[in-house]
Short mmCIF file of N, CA and C and ligand atoms in Angstrom, two decimals:
data_model
loop_
_atom_site.label_atom_id
_atom_site.label_comp_id
_atom_site.label_asym_id
_atom_site.label_seq_id
_atom_site.Cartn_x
_atom_site.Cartn_y
_atom_site.Cartn_z
N MET H 25 186.51 -54.50 56.83
CA MET H 25 185.27 -55.27 56.75
C MET H 25 184.44 -56.36 57.29
N LEU H 26 185.49 -56.93 58.21
CA LEU H 26 184.99 -57.59 59.12
C LEU H 26 184.34 -57.27 60.52
N SER H 27 184.48 -56.07 60.95
CA SER H 27 184.28 -55.56 61.90
C SER H 27 182.86 -55.19 62.03
N THR H 28 181.96 -54.46 60.85
CA THR H 28 180.65 -54.26 60.90
C THR H 28 179.88 -55.38 61.48
N PRO H 29 179.86 -56.42 60.53
CA PRO H 29 178.68 -57.71 61.02
C PRO H 29 179.04 -57.92 62.43
N TYR H 30 180.40 -57.61 63.04
CA TYR H 30 180.80 -58.61 64.08
C TYR H 30 179.89 -57.26 65.31
N LYS H 31 180.14 -56.50 64.66
CA LYS H 31 179.65 -55.02 65.67
C LYS H 31 178.13 -55.48 65.76
N ASN H 32 177.49 -55.40 64.45
CA ASN H 32 176.14 -55.61 64.74
C ASN H 32 175.46 -56.77 65.60
N ALA H 33 175.93 -58.00 65.28
CA ALA H 33 176.28 -59.40 65.97
C ALA H 33 176.13 -59.37 67.76
N THR H 34 176.67 -58.21 67.66
CA THR H 34 177.24 -58.08 69.25
C THR H 34 176.20 -57.27 69.93
N ILE H 35 175.56 -56.11 69.18
CA ILE H 35 174.07 -55.34 69.44
C ILE H 35 173.03 -56.27 69.50
N CYS H 36 172.76 -57.28 68.29
CA CYS H 36 171.80 -58.03 68.31
C CYS H 36 171.78 -59.31 69.42
N LEU H 37 173.08 -59.87 70.03
CA LEU H 37 173.07 -60.41 71.33
C LEU H 37 172.54 -59.51 72.44
N GLY H 38 173.12 -58.51 72.62
CA GLY H 38 172.66 -57.73 73.53
C GLY H 38 171.41 -57.31 73.95
N LEU H 39 170.58 -57.40 72.76
CA LEU H 39 169.03 -56.81 72.75
C LEU H 39 168.59 -58.31 72.91
N LEU H 40 168.96 -59.65 72.24
CA LEU H 40 168.26 -60.59 72.62
C LEU H 40 168.61 -60.92 74.42
N VAL H 41 170.10 -60.82 74.91
CA VAL H 41 169.60 -61.22 76.52
C VAL H 41 168.84 -60.21 77.01
N ALA H 42 168.73 -58.85 76.75
CA ALA H 42 168.08 -57.90 77.42
C ALA H 42 166.20 -58.34 77.30
N CYS H 43 165.85 -58.83 76.48
CA CYS H 43 164.58 -59.01 75.87
C CYS H 43 164.10 -60.27 76.67
N THR H 44 165.29 -61.34 76.51
CA THR H 44 164.88 -62.66 77.20
C THR H 44 165.32 -62.87 78.84
N ALA H 45 165.73 -61.67 79.41
CA ALA H 45 166.11 -61.61 80.93
C ALA H 45 164.95 -61.77 81.25
N PRO H 46 163.80 -60.97 81.55
CA PRO H 46 163.01 -61.63 82.32
C PRO H 46 162.19 -63.39 82.53
N SER H 47 162.40 -64.00 81.09
CA SER H 47 162.20 -65.14 81.65
C SER H 47 163.24 -66.28 82.21
N PHE H 48 164.23 -65.75 82.45
CA PHE H 48 164.95 -66.42 83.06
C PHE H 48 165.09 -65.76 84.95
N SER H 49 164.62 -64.92 85.00
CA SER H 49 164.87 -64.15 86.26
C SER H 49 164.71 -64.85 87.73
N ASP H 50 163.58 -66.02 87.61
CA ASP H 50 163.51 -66.58 88.56
C ASP H 50 165.22 -67.24 89.00
N ASP H 51 165.71 -67.84 88.45
CA ASP H 51 166.83 -68.30 88.59
C ASP H 51 168.29 -67.02 89.00
N SER H 52 168.25 -65.49 88.29
CA SER H 52 168.73 -64.95 88.45
C SER H 52 169.32 -64.18 89.93
N VAL H 53 170.36 -63.51 90.21
CA VAL H 53 170.55 -62.84 91.28
C VAL H 53 170.69 -61.41 91.16
N LYS H 54 169.93 -60.77 92.22
CA LYS H 54 170.38 -59.52 91.97
C LYS H 54 171.44 -58.92 92.72
N VAL H 55 172.24 -58.38 92.38
CA VAL H 55 173.00 -57.52 93.14
C VAL H 55 173.78 -56.03 92.56
N THR H 56 173.25 -55.20 93.64
CA THR H 56 173.10 -53.90 93.48
C THR H 56 174.61 -53.10 93.70
N GLN H 57 175.08 -52.32 92.94
CA GLN H 57 176.05 -51.58 93.51
C GLN H 57 175.56 -50.13 93.96
N LYS H 58 176.19 -49.96 95.28
CA LYS H 58 175.53 -48.77 96.05
C LYS H 58 176.90 -48.52 97.09
N GLY H 59 176.82 -46.61 97.13
CA GLY H 59 178.05 -46.31 98.41
C GLY H 59 179.33 -47.54 97.74
N LYS H 60 179.66 -47.63 96.89
CA LYS H 60 180.86 -47.95 95.62
C LYS H 60 181.14 -49.41 96.23
N GLN H 61 179.96 -49.93 96.60
CA GLN H 61 180.19 -51.24 97.25
C GLN H 61 179.04 -52.12 96.24
N PHE H 62 179.56 -53.80 96.22
CA PHE H 62 178.51 -54.51 96.16
C PHE H 62 177.65 -54.79 97.07
N SER H 63 176.65 -55.82 97.02
CA SER H 63 175.70 -55.39 97.91
C SER H 63 175.99 -56.66 98.52
N GLU H 64 176.76 -57.65 97.87
CA GLU H 64 176.82 -59.11 98.64
C GLU H 64 178.36 -58.93 98.13
N LYS H 65 179.23 -59.76 99.10
CA LYS H 65 180.81 -59.99 99.11
C LYS H 65 181.05 -61.54 98.85
N GLN H 66 179.99 -62.44 98.82
CA GLN H 66 180.29 -63.16 98.06
C GLN H 66 178.84 -63.92 97.75
N LEU H 67 178.95 -64.70 96.72
CA LEU H 67 177.41 -65.68 96.39
C LEU H 67 177.97 -67.05 95.69
N SER H 68 177.01 -68.17 95.84
CA SER H 68 177.46 -69.06 95.57
C SER H 68 176.45 -69.34 94.60
N LEU H 69 176.47 -69.85 93.40
CA LEU H 69 175.29 -70.33 92.72
C LEU H 69 175.56 -71.24 91.75
N LYS H 70 175.09 -71.58 91.07
CA LYS H 70 175.29 -73.17 90.46
C LYS H 70 175.73 -72.97 89.28
N ALA H 71 176.17 -73.48 88.08
CA ALA H 71 177.17 -73.25 86.71
C ALA H 71 175.54 -73.08 86.39
N GLY H 72 175.70 -71.64 85.18
CA GLY H 72 174.26 -71.63 84.74
C GLY H 72 173.50 -70.21 84.66
N GLN H 73 173.59 -69.97 85.89
CA GLN H 73 172.75 -69.06 87.00
C GLN H 73 173.42 -67.70 86.73
N SER H 74 172.64 -66.50 86.31
CA SER H 74 172.84 -65.07 85.94
C SER H 74 173.14 -64.46 87.61
N VAL H 75 173.79 -63.36 87.04
CA VAL H 75 173.58 -62.27 88.23
C VAL H 75 173.36 -60.79 87.47
N LEU H 76 172.06 -60.09 88.10
CA LEU H 76 171.56 -58.91 87.70
C LEU H 76 172.87 -58.13 87.98
N PHE H 77 173.26 -57.16 88.24
CA PHE H 77 174.31 -55.66 88.45
C PHE H 77 173.50 -54.95 88.33
N VAL H 78 172.74 -54.39 89.43
CA VAL H 78 172.05 -53.14 89.33
C VAL H 78 173.04 -52.37 90.06
N ASN H 79 173.08 -50.72 89.06
CA ASN H 79 173.78 -49.66 89.79
C ASN H 79 172.73 -48.68 90.17
N ASP H 80 173.10 -48.80 91.46
CA ASP H 80 171.88 -47.85 92.71
C ASP H 80 172.74 -46.77 93.02
N ASP H 81 173.76 -46.07 92.01
CA ASP H 81 174.92 -45.17 92.91
C ASP H 81 174.47 -44.13 92.22
N ASN H 82 175.14 -43.03 92.76
CA ASN H 82 175.06 -42.02 91.45
C ASN H 82 176.32 -41.56 90.70
N VAL H 83 177.24 -42.80 90.81
CA VAL H 83 178.47 -42.70 89.99
C VAL H 83 178.36 -43.56 89.34
N ALA H 84 179.24 -43.63 88.13
CA ALA H 84 179.29 -44.62 86.96
C ALA H 84 180.29 -45.95 87.60
N HIS H 85 180.20 -46.98 86.99
CA HIS H 85 180.46 -48.33 88.13
C HIS H 85 180.77 -49.19 86.36
N ASN H 86 181.56 -50.31 86.87
CA ASN H 86 181.96 -51.03 85.49
C ASN H 86 182.27 -52.71 86.40
N VAL H 87 181.93 -53.39 85.68
CA VAL H 87 182.19 -55.08 86.42
C VAL H 87 182.89 -55.59 85.58
N TYR H 88 183.82 -56.36 85.84
CA TYR H 88 184.36 -57.41 85.21
C TYR H 88 184.74 -59.32 86.21
N THR H 89 184.46 -59.55 85.40
CA THR H 89 184.79 -61.12 85.85
C THR H 89 185.88 -61.66 85.43
N ILE H 90 186.74 -62.23 86.22
CA ILE H 90 188.12 -63.10 86.08
C ILE H 90 188.11 -64.57 86.97
N ILE H 91 188.30 -65.59 85.84
CA ILE H 91 188.29 -67.01 86.49
C ILE H 91 189.53 -67.39 85.78
N LYS H 92 190.17 -68.07 86.16
CA LYS H 92 191.14 -68.64 85.55
C LYS H 92 192.18 -67.89 84.55
N GLY H 93 192.39 -66.63 84.88
CA GLY H 93 193.27 -65.87 84.00
C GLY H 93 192.41 -65.28 83.25
N LYS H 94 190.72 -65.77 82.86
CA LYS H 94 190.07 -65.31 82.00
C LYS H 94 189.07 -64.16 82.06
N LYS H 95 189.41 -63.26 81.55
CA LYS H 95 188.46 -62.08 81.78
C LYS H 95 187.00 -61.86 80.97
N GLN H 96 186.09 -61.22 81.68
CA GLN H 96 185.08 -61.05 81.36
C GLN H 96 184.05 -59.86 81.58
N ASP H 97 184.49 -58.40 80.70
CA ASP H 97 183.95 -57.53 81.11
C ASP H 97 182.73 -57.35 80.82
N LEU H 98 182.24 -56.24 81.30
CA LEU H 98 180.50 -55.66 81.21
C LEU H 98 180.46 -54.18 80.88
N GLY H 99 181.25 -54.14 80.97
CA GLY H 99 181.65 -52.49 80.19
C GLY H 99 180.59 -51.41 81.26
N LEU H 100 180.76 -49.99 80.84
CA LEU H 100 180.05 -49.17 81.90
C LEU H 100 178.95 -49.20 82.03
N GLN H 101 178.73 -48.77 83.20
CA GLN H 101 177.32 -49.07 83.69
C GLN H 101 177.07 -47.56 84.68
N LYS H 102 176.32 -46.50 84.00
CA LYS H 102 175.70 -45.53 84.75
C LYS H 102 175.09 -45.72 85.43
N PRO H 103 174.52 -44.50 86.27
CA PRO H 103 173.37 -44.84 87.34
C PRO H 103 172.28 -45.51 87.03
N ASN H 104 171.14 -46.11 87.74
CA ASN H 104 170.62 -46.61 87.26
C ASN H 104 170.31 -48.00 85.84
N GLU H 105 171.82 -48.13 85.11
CA GLU H 105 171.53 -48.74 84.28
C GLU H 105 171.74 -50.48 85.31
N GLU H 106 171.57 -51.50 84.22
CA GLU H 106 171.91 -52.94 84.87
C GLU H 106 172.63 -53.69 83.59
N ASN H 107 172.82 -54.60 83.84
CA ASN H 107 173.80 -55.52 83.36
C ASN H 107 173.68 -56.75 83.47
N SER H 108 173.47 -58.21 83.42
CA SER H 108 173.55 -59.38 83.55
C SER H 108 174.79 -60.08 82.88
N ILE H 109 175.33 -60.97 84.10
CA ILE H 109 176.07 -62.07 83.55
C ILE H 109 175.90 -63.23 84.03
N ALA H 110 176.32 -63.99 82.74
CA ALA H 110 175.81 -65.77 83.54
C ALA H 110 177.11 -66.17 83.77
N PHE H 111 177.32 -67.18 84.72
CA PHE H 111 177.95 -67.80 85.25
C PHE H 111 178.14 -69.03 84.80
N GLU H 112 178.38 -69.45 83.46
CA GLU H 112 178.57 -70.23 83.31
C GLU H 112 179.51 -72.07 83.73
N GLN H 113 180.76 -71.96 83.83
CA GLN H 113 182.13 -72.09 83.59
C GLN H 113 181.84 -72.72 85.76
N SER H 114 182.32 -73.97 86.32
CA SER H 114 182.44 -73.75 87.46
C SER H 114 183.67 -73.63 88.06
N GLY H 115 184.23 -72.56 89.26
CA GLY H 115 184.86 -72.26 89.79
C GLY H 115 184.76 -71.07 90.27
N THR H 116 185.58 -70.37 91.07
CA THR H 116 185.59 -69.09 91.68
C THR H 116 185.76 -68.00 90.75
N TYR H 117 185.06 -67.26 90.37
CA TYR H 117 185.00 -66.02 89.95
C TYR H 117 185.55 -64.95 90.63
N ARG H 118 186.26 -64.00 90.03
CA ARG H 118 186.64 -62.53 91.10
C ARG H 118 185.67 -61.66 90.42
N VAL H 119 185.40 -61.08 91.08
CA VAL H 119 184.37 -59.77 90.50
C VAL H 119 184.93 -58.61 90.83
N ARG H 120 185.29 -57.57 89.83
CA ARG H 120 185.49 -56.23 90.48
C ARG H 120 185.12 -55.02 89.63
N CYS H 121 185.66 -54.12 90.28
CA CYS H 121 185.02 -52.69 89.59
C CYS H 121 186.19 -52.59 88.70
N ALA H 122 186.28 -51.65 87.36
CA ALA H 122 187.42 -51.32 87.27
C ALA H 122 187.67 -49.69 87.38
N ILE H 123 186.64 -49.22 87.57
CA ILE H 123 186.73 -47.79 88.37
C ILE H 123 186.85 -47.93 89.63
N HIS H 124 186.11 -48.71 90.66
CA HIS H 124 186.93 -48.79 91.97
C HIS H 124 187.09 -49.79 92.52
N PRO H 125 188.78 -50.08 92.68
CA PRO H 125 189.32 -50.93 92.96
C PRO H 125 189.04 -51.81 94.04
N LYS H 126 188.09 -51.13 95.24
CA LYS H 126 187.91 -51.75 96.17
C LYS H 126 186.96 -52.45 96.20
N MET H 127 185.94 -52.19 95.06
CA MET H 127 185.02 -53.05 95.21
C MET H 127 185.50 -54.50 94.36
N LYS H 128 184.89 -55.53 95.58
CA LYS H 128 184.75 -56.85 95.27
C LYS H 128 184.21 -57.65 95.78
N MET H 129 183.92 -58.55 95.22
CA MET H 129 182.95 -59.71 95.46
C MET H 129 183.46 -61.23 94.82
N VAL H 130 183.35 -62.26 95.43
CA VAL H 130 183.59 -63.75 95.03
C VAL H 130 182.57 -64.15 94.68
N VAL H 131 182.66 -65.20 93.59
CA VAL H 131 181.13 -65.81 93.50
C VAL H 131 181.63 -67.30 92.78
N LYS H 132 181.09 -68.18 93.54
CA LYS H 132 181.72 -69.71 93.43
C LYS H 132 180.50 -70.37 92.78
N VAL H 133 181.13 -70.82 91.61
CA VAL H 133 180.27 -71.45 91.17
C VAL H 133 180.31 -73.15 90.93
N GLU H 134 179.44 -73.63 91.26
CA GLU H 134 179.39 -75.32 90.78
C GLU H 134 178.72 -76.12 90.43
CU1 LIG Z 23 182.74 -49.20 90.67
#
């Protein structure tokens, strides 16, 4: 019973993020995934800034972040797909691809 409304809420939230993305794009940083690497090895951001991950490869990628043991997963990103994530909490995030363990990035948020 509970799972369906929850799923719908998640989809709505996803659409909302997708639709409102251009309005805060000034503040967001673009990182591409190409050649099984992130285009940046390290980023410094202010809390609340977002990163737009764009898959510019011909293989699927995944992005997840870890801070203080807390994991946030953006899911699978097929070629040409993009996903944005807001870094709300200050600290050092490790950013990884679940498919390619060598893809690594560090995001420092203050
Ligand atoms: Cu990957």
